[in-house]
Tab-separated table of C-alpha atoms and ligand atoms in Angstrom:
chain	number	residue	atom	x	y	z
A	804	UNK	CA	0.000	0.000	0.000
A	805	UNK	CA	1.261	3.507	-0.818
A	806	UNK	CA	2.210	5.813	2.066
A	807	UNK	CA	-0.559	8.290	1.196
A	808	UNK	CA	-3.165	5.490	1.237
A	809	UNK	CA	-1.913	4.367	4.637
A	810	UNK	CA	-2.246	7.898	5.975
A	811	UNK	CA	-5.768	8.222	4.560
A	812	UNK	CA	-6.723	4.970	6.274
A	813	UNK	CA	-5.246	6.176	9.535
A	814	UNK	CA	-7.126	9.480	9.361
A	815	UNK	CA	-10.385	7.656	8.534
A	816	UNK	CA	-9.803	5.498	11.625
A	817	UNK	CA	-9.301	8.546	13.858
A	818	UNK	CA	-12.314	10.302	12.328
A	819	UNK	CA	-14.560	7.299	13.019
A	820	UNK	CA	-13.111	6.985	16.534
A	821	UNK	CA	-13.935	10.643	17.269
A	822	UNK	CA	-17.413	10.324	15.739
A	823	UNK	CA	-18.399	7.154	17.555
A	824	UNK	CA	-16.586	7.307	20.921
A	825	UNK	CA	-16.310	11.026	21.657
A	826	UNK	CA	-18.804	13.307	19.892
A	827	UNK	CA	-21.858	11.461	21.344
A	828	UNK	CA	-20.607	12.301	24.890
A	829	UNK	CA	-19.800	15.982	24.335
A	830	UNK	CA	-23.061	17.479	25.643
A	831	UNK	CA	-23.195	15.194	28.657
A	832	UNK	CA	-19.654	15.924	29.847
A	833	UNK	CA	-20.128	19.649	29.294
A	834	UNK	CA	-23.274	19.526	31.448
A	835	UNK	CA	-21.699	17.301	34.121
A	836	UNK	CA	-18.398	19.226	34.216
A	837	UNK	CA	-16.449	15.985	34.377
A	838	UNK	CA	-15.832	12.905	32.269
A	839	UNK	CA	-17.323	9.814	33.939
A	840	UNK	CA	-14.456	7.354	34.541
A	841	UNK	CA	-16.156	4.670	32.441
A	842	UNK	CA	-16.297	6.917	29.363
A	843	UNK	CA	-12.674	8.021	29.782
A	844	UNK	CA	-11.404	4.468	30.246
A	845	UNK	CA	-13.375	3.254	27.197
A	846	UNK	CA	-11.711	5.922	25.037
A	847	UNK	CA	-8.340	4.988	26.505
A	848	UNK	CA	-8.881	1.250	25.829
A	849	UNK	CA	-10.196	1.852	22.319
A	850	UNK	CA	-7.232	4.078	21.457
A	851	UNK	CA	-4.878	1.273	22.518
A	852	UNK	CA	-6.845	-1.228	20.431
A	853	UNK	CA	-6.567	1.071	17.387
A	854	UNK	CA	-2.842	1.635	17.921
A	855	UNK	CA	-3.420	5.326	18.572
A	856	UNK	CA	-2.254	5.469	22.195
A	857	UNK	CA	1.192	7.109	22.343
A	858	UNK	CA	1.213	7.147	18.535
A	859	UNK	CA	3.473	10.227	18.694
A	860	UNK	CA	6.396	8.463	20.383
A	861	UNK	CA	9.041	6.372	18.562
A	862	UNK	CA	8.500	2.687	17.871
A	863	UNK	CA	11.708	1.791	19.733
A	864	UNK	CA	9.999	2.711	23.021
A	865	UNK	CA	6.705	1.028	22.052
A	866	UNK	CA	5.008	4.092	20.553
A	867	UNK	CA	3.322	4.405	17.161
A	868	UNK	CA	6.335	6.082	15.570
A	869	UNK	CA	4.279	8.579	13.591
A	870	UNK	CA	6.046	11.552	12.043
A	871	UNK	CA	4.982	15.186	12.253
A	872	UNK	CA	2.881	15.027	9.063
A	873	UNK	CA	0.529	12.202	10.136
A	874	UNK	CA	0.487	13.576	13.713
A	875	UNK	CA	-0.717	16.971	12.488
A	876	UNK	CA	-3.606	15.283	10.640
A	877	UNK	CA	-4.482	13.215	13.720
A	878	UNK	CA	-4.452	16.315	15.946
A	879	UNK	CA	-6.714	18.036	13.396
A	880	UNK	CA	-9.257	15.215	13.735
A	881	UNK	CA	-9.034	15.213	17.545
A	882	UNK	CA	-9.533	18.987	17.462
A	883	UNK	CA	-13.094	18.422	16.237
A	884	UNK	CA	-14.131	17.264	19.689
A	885	UNK	CA	-13.564	18.329	23.291
A	886	UNK	CA	-10.093	18.137	24.763
A	887	UNK	CA	-11.748	16.602	27.843
A	888	UNK	CA	-12.534	13.501	25.762
A	889	UNK	CA	-9.745	13.263	23.202
A	890	UNK	CA	-6.982	13.619	25.798
A	891	UNK	CA	-7.915	10.178	27.169
A	892	UNK	CA	-6.398	8.852	23.927
A	893	UNK	CA	-3.069	10.053	25.243
A	894	UNK	CA	-0.097	11.293	23.312
A	895	UNK	CA	2.428	11.445	26.212
A	896	UNK	CA	4.760	14.404	26.132
A	897	UNK	CA	7.868	13.956	23.962
A	898	UNK	CA	9.812	15.402	26.912
A	899	UNK	CA	9.771	11.903	28.350
A	900	UNK	CA	12.187	10.871	25.610
A	901	UNK	CA	14.802	12.631	27.755
A	902	UNK	CA	14.414	9.834	30.360
A	903	UNK	CA	17.626	7.914	30.954
A	904	UNK	CA	18.579	4.744	32.843
A	905	UNK	CA	15.948	3.700	35.400
A	906	UNK	CA	13.761	6.664	34.433
A	907	UNK	CA	12.829	4.810	31.266
A	908	UNK	CA	11.354	1.879	33.245
A	909	UNK	CA	9.773	4.134	35.850
A	910	UNK	CA	8.267	6.859	33.670
A	911	UNK	CA	8.720	6.670	29.898
A	912	UNK	CA	7.702	3.053	29.230
A	913	UNK	CA	4.688	3.012	31.628
A	914	UNK	CA	3.507	6.278	30.005
A	915	UNK	CA	3.755	4.679	26.553
A	916	UNK	CA	1.875	1.572	27.742
A	917	UNK	CA	-0.819	3.715	29.368
A	918	UNK	CA	-0.016	2.554	32.887
A	919	UNK	CA	1.009	6.013	34.074
A	920	UNK	CA	-0.155	9.533	33.262
A	921	UNK	CA	1.997	12.645	33.495
A	922	UNK	CA	1.454	16.385	33.941
A	923	UNK	CA	3.587	19.178	32.501
A	924	UNK	CA	3.953	21.670	35.356
A	925	UNK	CA	5.399	25.036	34.400
A	926	UNK	CA	2.787	27.697	35.268
A	927	UNK	CA	2.563	29.228	38.738
A	928	UNK	CA	0.067	31.618	40.308
A	929	UNK	CA	2.595	34.496	40.037
A	930	UNK	CA	4.420	33.268	36.969
A	931	UNK	CA	2.301	32.585	33.879
A	932	UNK	CA	3.623	34.336	30.773
A	933	UNK	CA	6.640	35.403	32.800
A	934	UNK	CA	8.107	31.926	33.174
A	935	UNK	CA	11.375	33.263	34.624
A	936	UNK	CA	9.373	34.793	37.458
A	937	UNK	CA	8.841	31.290	38.863
A	938	UNK	CA	9.302	30.875	42.587
A	939	UNK	CA	9.404	27.076	42.692
A	940	UNK	CA	12.949	26.126	43.578
A	941	UNK	CA	15.063	23.135	44.448
A	942	UNK	CA	18.205	23.292	46.565
A	943	UNK	CA	20.910	20.689	46.979
A	944	UNK	CA	21.035	18.589	50.135
A	945	UNK	CA	23.924	16.156	49.752
A	946	UNK	CA	23.144	14.178	46.588
A	947	UNK	CA	19.425	14.995	46.863
A	948	UNK	CA	17.293	17.981	45.927
A	949	UNK	CA	14.702	19.637	48.182
A	950	UNK	CA	11.785	21.034	46.166
A	951	UNK	CA	9.504	23.866	47.352
A	952	UNK	CA	6.862	25.977	45.658
A	953	UNK	CA	3.576	25.579	43.834
A	954	UNK	CA	2.069	25.325	40.364
A	955	UNK	CA	-1.434	25.871	39.056
A	956	UNK	CA	-3.511	25.482	35.868
A	957	UNK	CA	-1.612	22.244	35.219
A	958	UNK	CA	-4.006	20.167	33.169
A	959	UNK	CA	-4.857	16.596	32.332
A	960	UNK	CA	-7.829	14.288	31.825
A	961	UNK	CA	-7.482	12.501	35.190
A	962	UNK	CA	-5.419	12.414	38.396
A	963	UNK	CA	-1.828	11.874	37.198
A	964	UNK	CA	0.802	9.463	38.489
A	965	UNK	CA	3.665	11.908	38.215
A	966	UNK	CA	4.467	15.444	37.144
A	967	UNK	CA	7.332	16.971	35.192
A	968	UNK	CA	8.008	19.972	37.400
A	969	UNK	CA	10.133	22.981	36.477
A	970	UNK	CA	11.995	24.693	39.314
A	971	UNK	CA	14.866	27.131	39.761
A	972	UNK	CA	18.073	25.420	40.870
A	973	UNK	CA	20.306	28.489	40.987
A	974	UNK	CA	21.283	31.519	38.958
A	975	UNK	CA	23.734	32.056	36.086
A	976	UNK	CA	25.523	35.270	35.207
A	977	UNK	CA	24.822	36.211	31.576
A	978	UNK	CA	25.666	39.308	29.479
A	979	UNK	CA	22.028	40.382	30.070
A	980	UNK	CA	22.355	40.019	33.851
A	981	UNK	CA	21.578	37.136	36.236
A	982	UNK	CA	19.314	34.408	34.865
A	983	UNK	CA	17.584	31.617	36.772
A	984	UNK	CA	18.769	28.091	36.071
A	985	UNK	CA	15.658	26.039	35.492
A	986	UNK	CA	15.682	22.279	35.960
A	987	UNK	CA	12.986	19.695	35.167
A	988	UNK	CA	12.196	17.063	37.816
A	989	UNK	CA	10.111	13.894	37.722
A	990	UNK	CA	7.945	14.012	40.850
A	991	UNK	CA	5.660	11.117	41.868
A	992	UNK	CA	2.163	11.857	43.080
A	993	UNK	CA	2.221	10.488	46.621
A	994	UNK	CA	5.789	11.632	47.348
A	995	UNK	CA	6.070	13.011	50.871
A	996	UNK	CA	5.354	16.784	50.898
A	997	UNK	CA	3.759	16.798	47.410
A	998	UNK	CA	0.055	17.638	47.286
A	999	UNK	CA	-1.720	17.391	43.924
A	1000	UNK	CA	-5.382	18.384	43.951
A	1001	UNK	CA	-7.995	19.444	41.492
A	1002	UNK	CA	-7.939	23.192	40.851
A	1003	UNK	CA	-10.498	25.715	39.675
A	1004	UNK	CA	-12.928	24.739	36.947
A	1005	UNK	CA	-12.483	26.107	33.463
A	1006	UNK	CA	-15.458	26.992	31.219
A	1007	UNK	CA	-13.520	25.893	28.124
A	1008	UNK	CA	-13.415	22.120	27.609
A	1009	UNK	CA	-15.489	21.444	30.722
A	1010	UNK	CA	-14.420	18.118	32.150
A	1011	UNK	CA	-10.758	18.645	31.299
A	1012	UNK	CA	-9.194	19.095	34.729
A	1013	UNK	CA	-6.708	21.587	36.007
A	1014	UNK	CA	-4.608	20.711	39.050
A	1015	UNK	CA	-2.823	22.653	41.762
A	1016	UNK	CA	0.524	21.257	42.824
A	1017	UNK	CA	2.150	22.160	46.147
A	1018	UNK	CA	5.660	21.147	47.150
A	1019	UNK	CA	6.714	21.396	50.762
A	1020	UNK	CA	10.315	20.228	51.213
A	1021	UNK	CA	9.869	17.338	48.773
A	1022	UNK	CA	13.062	15.257	48.812
A	1023	UNK	CA	14.122	14.090	45.358
A	1024	UNK	CA	17.109	11.938	44.540
A	1025	UNK	CA	19.414	13.123	41.758
A	1026	UNK	CA	17.843	10.403	39.547
A	1027	UNK	CA	14.682	12.525	39.429
A	1028	UNK	CA	16.331	15.209	37.280
A	1029	UNK	CA	14.959	14.966	33.744
A	1030	UNK	CA	17.606	15.875	31.187
A	1031	UNK	CA	20.442	18.010	32.443
A	1032	UNK	CA	20.402	20.171	35.547
A	1033	UNK	CA	19.902	23.812	34.499
A	1034	UNK	CA	18.598	22.866	31.029
A	1035	UNK	CA	14.897	22.493	31.849
A	1036	UNK	CA	13.771	25.353	29.648
A	1037	UNK	CA	15.612	24.069	26.586
A	1038	UNK	CA	13.826	20.764	27.173
A	1039	UNK	CA	10.449	22.477	27.614
A	1040	UNK	CA	11.115	24.674	24.579
A	1041	UNK	CA	11.519	21.649	22.305
A	1042	UNK	CA	8.105	20.385	23.357
A	1043	UNK	CA	6.380	23.788	23.386
A	1044	UNK	CA	7.385	24.466	19.774
A	1045	UNK	CA	5.663	21.375	18.355
A	1046	UNK	CA	2.867	21.788	20.913
A	1047	UNK	CA	2.019	25.098	19.269
A	1048	UNK	CA	1.762	23.400	15.872
A	1049	UNK	CA	-0.584	20.797	17.380
A	1050	UNK	CA	-2.705	23.633	18.801
A	1051	UNK	CA	-2.832	25.066	15.271
A	1052	UNK	CA	-3.936	21.723	13.834
A	1053	UNK	CA	-6.662	21.213	16.474
A	1054	UNK	CA	-7.930	24.753	15.795
A	1055	UNK	CA	-8.299	23.880	12.094
A	1056	UNK	CA	-10.298	20.733	12.897
A	1057	UNK	CA	-12.585	22.578	15.267
A	1058	UNK	CA	-13.029	25.490	12.829
A	1059	UNK	CA	-14.058	23.037	10.089
A	1060	UNK	CA	-16.730	21.565	12.339
A	1061	UNK	CA	-18.069	24.976	13.425
A	1062	UNK	CA	-18.124	26.256	9.835
A	1063	UNK	CA	-20.077	23.235	8.728
A	1064	UNK	CA	-22.719	23.807	11.449
A	1065	UNK	CA	-22.936	27.518	10.604
A	1066	UNK	CA	-23.238	26.738	6.882
A	1067	UNK	CA	-26.077	24.318	7.531
A	1068	UNK	CA	-27.897	26.882	9.625
A	1069	UNK	CA	-27.339	29.659	7.060
A	1070	UNK	CA	-28.767	27.433	4.314
A	1071	UNK	CA	-31.856	26.377	6.266
A	1072	UNK	CA	-32.869	29.224	8.575
A	1073	UNK	CA	-35.210	31.552	6.675
A	1074	UNK	CA	-35.952	35.217	7.378
A	1075	UNK	CA	-37.701	37.672	5.044
A	1076	UNK	CA	-38.628	34.609	2.956
A	1077	UNK	CA	-34.999	33.664	2.181
A	1078	UNK	CA	-32.259	31.502	3.693
A	1079	UNK	CA	-30.178	33.884	5.831
A	1080	UNK	CA	-27.057	32.754	3.917
A	1081	UNK	CA	-28.465	34.607	0.904
A	1082	UNK	CA	-27.906	37.892	2.759
A	1083	UNK	CA	-24.428	39.053	1.961
A	1084	UNK	CA	-23.680	39.916	5.607
A	1085	UNK	CA	-24.138	36.252	6.512
A	1086	UNK	CA	-22.704	34.678	3.363
A	1087	UNK	CA	-19.507	36.720	3.566
A	1088	UNK	CA	-18.910	35.489	7.128
A	1089	UNK	CA	-18.893	31.952	5.714
A	1090	UNK	CA	-16.627	33.000	2.848
A	1091	UNK	CA	-14.146	34.698	5.196
A	1092	UNK	CA	-14.184	31.647	7.459
A	1093	UNK	CA	-13.418	29.360	4.499
A	1094	UNK	CA	-10.553	31.605	3.323
A	1095	UNK	CA	-8.982	31.814	6.764
A	1096	UNK	CA	-9.359	28.103	7.449
A	1097	UNK	CA	-7.599	27.346	4.147
A	1098	UNK	CA	-4.768	29.720	5.097
A	1099	UNK	CA	-4.494	28.205	8.593
A	1100	UNK	CA	-4.295	24.651	7.219
A	1101	UNK	CA	-1.517	25.753	4.868
A	1102	UNK	CA	0.390	27.380	7.740
A	1103	UNK	CA	0.251	24.153	9.734
A	1104	UNK	CA	1.424	22.201	6.673
A	1105	UNK	CA	4.282	24.636	6.104
A	1106	UNK	CA	5.386	24.469	9.770
A	1107	UNK	CA	5.269	20.674	9.678
A	1108	UNK	CA	7.544	20.573	6.631
A	1109	UNK	CA	9.933	23.015	8.360
A	1110	UNK	CA	9.909	20.805	11.468
A	1111	UNK	CA	10.588	17.747	9.309
A	1112	UNK	CA	13.667	19.312	7.752
A	1113	UNK	CA	14.810	20.750	11.087
A	1114	UNK	CA	14.386	24.410	10.132
A	1115	UNK	CA	11.309	25.363	12.195
A	1116	UNK	CA	12.019	28.397	14.379
A	1117	UNK	CA	10.261	29.626	17.529
A	1118	UNK	CA	8.759	32.422	15.426
A	1119	UNK	CA	7.383	29.893	12.884
A	1120	UNK	CA	5.606	28.032	15.693
A	1121	UNK	CA	4.370	31.286	17.239
A	1122	UNK	CA	2.894	32.438	13.893
A	1123	UNK	CA	0.947	29.197	13.557
A	1124	UNK	CA	-0.337	29.418	17.153
A	1125	UNK	CA	-1.536	33.035	16.776
A	1126	UNK	CA	-3.028	32.692	13.319
A	1127	UNK	CA	-4.870	29.410	13.847
A	1128	UNK	CA	-6.241	30.218	17.311
A	1129	UNK	CA	-7.449	33.664	16.225
A	1130	UNK	CA	-8.902	32.202	13.004
A	1131	UNK	CA	-10.840	29.721	15.143
A	1132	UNK	CA	-12.096	32.406	17.530
A	1133	UNK	CA	-13.302	34.576	14.632
A	1134	UNK	CA	-15.136	31.633	13.090
A	1135	UNK	CA	-16.678	30.635	16.437
A	1136	UNK	CA	-17.839	34.190	17.089
A	1137	UNK	CA	-19.245	34.581	13.562
A	1138	UNK	CA	-21.053	31.252	14.002
A	1139	UNK	CA	-22.791	32.574	17.136
A	1140	UNK	CA	-23.846	35.633	15.112
A	1141	UNK	CA	-25.169	33.458	12.264
A	1142	UNK	CA	-27.185	31.365	14.725
A	1143	UNK	CA	-28.591	34.539	16.301
A	1144	UNK	CA	-30.217	33.977	19.702
A	1145	UNK	CA	-30.095	30.223	19.201
A	1146	UNK	CA	-26.300	30.473	19.190
A	1147	UNK	CA	-26.341	31.295	22.887
A	1148	UNK	CA	-28.862	28.683	23.975
A	1149	UNK	CA	-27.598	25.743	25.974
A	1150	UNK	CA	-29.577	23.371	23.772
A	1151	UNK	CA	-27.311	24.230	20.835
A	1152	UNK	CA	-23.629	23.218	20.724
A	1153	UNK	CA	-22.447	26.546	19.249
A	1154	UNK	CA	-22.045	28.274	22.630
A	1155	UNK	CA	-19.931	25.337	23.797
A	1156	UNK	CA	-17.610	25.601	20.775
A	1157	UNK	CA	-17.388	29.349	21.373
A	1158	UNK	CA	-16.323	28.738	25.015
A	1159	UNK	CA	-13.946	25.924	24.073
A	1160	UNK	CA	-12.282	27.960	21.316
A	1161	UNK	CA	-11.437	30.790	23.684
A	1162	UNK	CA	-8.831	28.761	25.544
A	1163	UNK	CA	-6.752	28.244	22.408
A	1164	UNK	CA	-5.624	31.898	22.477
A	1165	UNK	CA	-4.415	31.514	26.053
A	1166	UNK	CA	-2.760	28.189	26.777
A	1167	UNK	CA	0.613	27.179	25.371
A	1168	UNK	CA	1.492	30.889	25.486
A	1169	UNK	CA	-1.005	33.710	24.905
A	1170	UNK	CA	-1.382	35.490	21.555
A	1171	UNK	CA	0.487	38.469	23.029
A	1172	UNK	CA	3.446	36.294	24.022
A	1173	UNK	CA	3.497	34.690	20.557
A	1174	UNK	CA	3.551	38.161	18.964
A	1175	UNK	CA	6.375	39.088	21.317
A	1176	UNK	CA	8.371	36.044	20.079
A	1177	UNK	CA	7.711	37.012	16.443
A	1178	UNK	CA	8.644	40.667	17.035
A	1179	UNK	CA	11.888	39.613	18.740
A	1180	UNK	CA	12.811	37.430	15.751
A	1181	UNK	CA	12.269	40.404	13.429
A	1182	UNK	CA	14.082	43.044	15.486
A	1183	UNK	CA	16.918	41.116	17.169
A	1184	UNK	CA	18.933	40.620	13.981
A	1185	UNK	CA	18.956	44.438	13.704
A	1186	UNK	CA	20.250	44.777	17.245
A	1187	UNK	CA	16.996	46.374	18.445
B	1834	FAD	C1	-7.294	25.165	30.977
B	1834	FAD	C2	-5.845	25.495	31.102
B	1834	FAD	C3	-4.920	24.470	31.033
B	1834	FAD	C4	-3.563	24.753	31.185
B	1834	FAD	N1	-2.655	23.720	31.174
B	1834	FAD	C5	-1.370	23.963	31.546
B	1834	FAD	C6	-0.462	22.884	31.767
B	1834	FAD	O1	-0.792	21.697	31.582
B	1834	FAD	N2	0.796	23.177	32.192
B	1834	FAD	C7	1.210	24.457	32.423
B	1834	FAD	O2	2.350	24.647	32.833
B	1834	FAD	N3	0.370	25.502	32.199
B	1834	FAD	C8	-0.905	25.281	31.787
B	1834	FAD	N4	-1.779	26.333	31.595
B	1834	FAD	C9	-1.319	27.684	31.832
B	1834	FAD	C10	-1.255	28.560	30.590
B	1834	FAD	O3	-0.173	28.202	29.784
B	1834	FAD	C11	-1.212	30.021	31.107
B	1834	FAD	O4	-2.515	30.325	31.559
B	1834	FAD	C12	-0.774	30.993	30.040
B	1834	FAD	O5	0.574	30.807	29.697
B	1834	FAD	C13	-0.947	32.464	30.500
B	1834	FAD	O6	-0.482	32.678	31.802
B	1834	FAD	P1	-1.451	33.384	32.872
B	1834	FAD	O7	-2.760	32.700	32.824
B	1834	FAD	O8	-0.740	33.436	34.164
B	1834	FAD	O9	-1.688	34.848	32.314
B	1834	FAD	P2	-0.754	36.121	32.541
B	1834	FAD	O10	0.655	35.784	32.236
B	1834	FAD	O11	-1.078	36.728	33.853
B	1834	FAD	O12	-1.277	37.072	31.383
B	1834	FAD	C14	-2.461	37.864	31.502
B	1834	FAD	C15	-2.541	38.762	30.289
B	1834	FAD	O13	-1.397	39.636	30.239
B	1834	FAD	C16	-0.766	39.485	28.984
B	1834	FAD	N5	0.678	39.652	29.119
B	1834	FAD	C17	1.489	39.101	30.063
B	1834	FAD	N6	2.770	39.453	29.831
B	1834	FAD	C18	2.765	40.207	28.701
B	1834	FAD	C19	3.792	40.863	27.926
B	1834	FAD	N7	5.082	40.792	28.246
B	1834	FAD	N8	3.404	41.530	26.830
B	1834	FAD	C20	2.109	41.624	26.478
B	1834	FAD	N9	1.103	41.033	27.159
B	1834	FAD	C21	1.424	40.331	28.250
B	1834	FAD	C22	-1.102	38.074	28.530
B	1834	FAD	O14	-0.939	37.927	27.134
B	1834	FAD	C23	-2.556	37.976	28.975
B	1834	FAD	O15	-3.369	38.602	28.029
B	1834	FAD	C24	-3.134	26.082	31.383
B	1834	FAD	C25	-4.075	27.122	31.416
B	1834	FAD	C26	-5.412	26.843	31.291
B	1834	FAD	C27	-6.388	27.980	31.361
């Protein structure tokens, strides 16, 4: 079978999986505000059966070994439904590939097999966009580290088994002044002094949980350092870059679904004896949505090919994140307008998509932070 046929088959499989195992539960989980364990575990089991669990990680560690191209198409399909459901079909963070020695048996391989779930814990109450403002810190005590601090808004579908926690482990002198050394640690839920509890509830992707993490003198052996001491941000950066492309892809999938609902409504809802789509003010919203979705899909495709040949920059990823998330928000908002009052009624899914879409401009770095990254890439070469 040709590679393109194989990819088409794979995408058909994911599409059917989303349609049969996820979309039918969307309204219920939005109303309940949580995903009933049975539904989550069924999605998890089915994704293993289909070979989709950990499909993003290399075959040599038991993953699906899919490249960036197929992964972007899979993320696009998953984007059509709620993150609260699709995240049960886990794609563990690629950061775990930095595991070495015993860490592979303790964290990487169980995550690939679906025996353990991880969290990515960077954000703190006083340090969101300003990552370097983090107060979480770890100090040496003999060969061990003692971790203190807290994190919030750290998200996942269910209570995790461990968290990848970023903390300051000292300060370096640089030409731009002192800079915190950030190190990534693998911290087990249940470790003495570590409290992980469910945090505040988000109105986007209801049922997708956020957690608060508190560390009170948590003793960690040196084997709990992920990657190299002081190189946590480089590690996080690798993951955040591709993460922003996956956000772009999910935005395209969701935008396609919203546009299709809005188009249906515009073709069937009649006012003044005509379908409302026949009024230019409505029809042009659909046209603009179609143009911008096409452009967003092409941006994702372009970034994927840059990532494949190793030339994707931080600014490339930031452009995709801003453009796709704002494209999605414009389409979601226009869809509410096309639906009129019905767009805001709980009986209709449009208000849910509108709420869900809003998060995409915030997590994985806000639109403002992405623009800051792009501006820096334009001005820095000029010394400004
Ligand atoms: C549902 C959800 C899930 C999340 N999951 C995770 C997770 O798993 N792991 C994790 O570590 N984090 C996670 N986050 C955190 C997310 O990445 C942060 O919310 C985001 O980076 C913004 O930080 P903040 O909320 O503290 O906003 P702030 O940094 O306080 O920003 C508030 C506003 O100020 C603007 N602003 C801040 N600084 C600047 C500047 N220099 N220039 C211009 N504007 C600026 C921002 O753009 C924003 O508009 C999650 C958040 C949510 C809501």
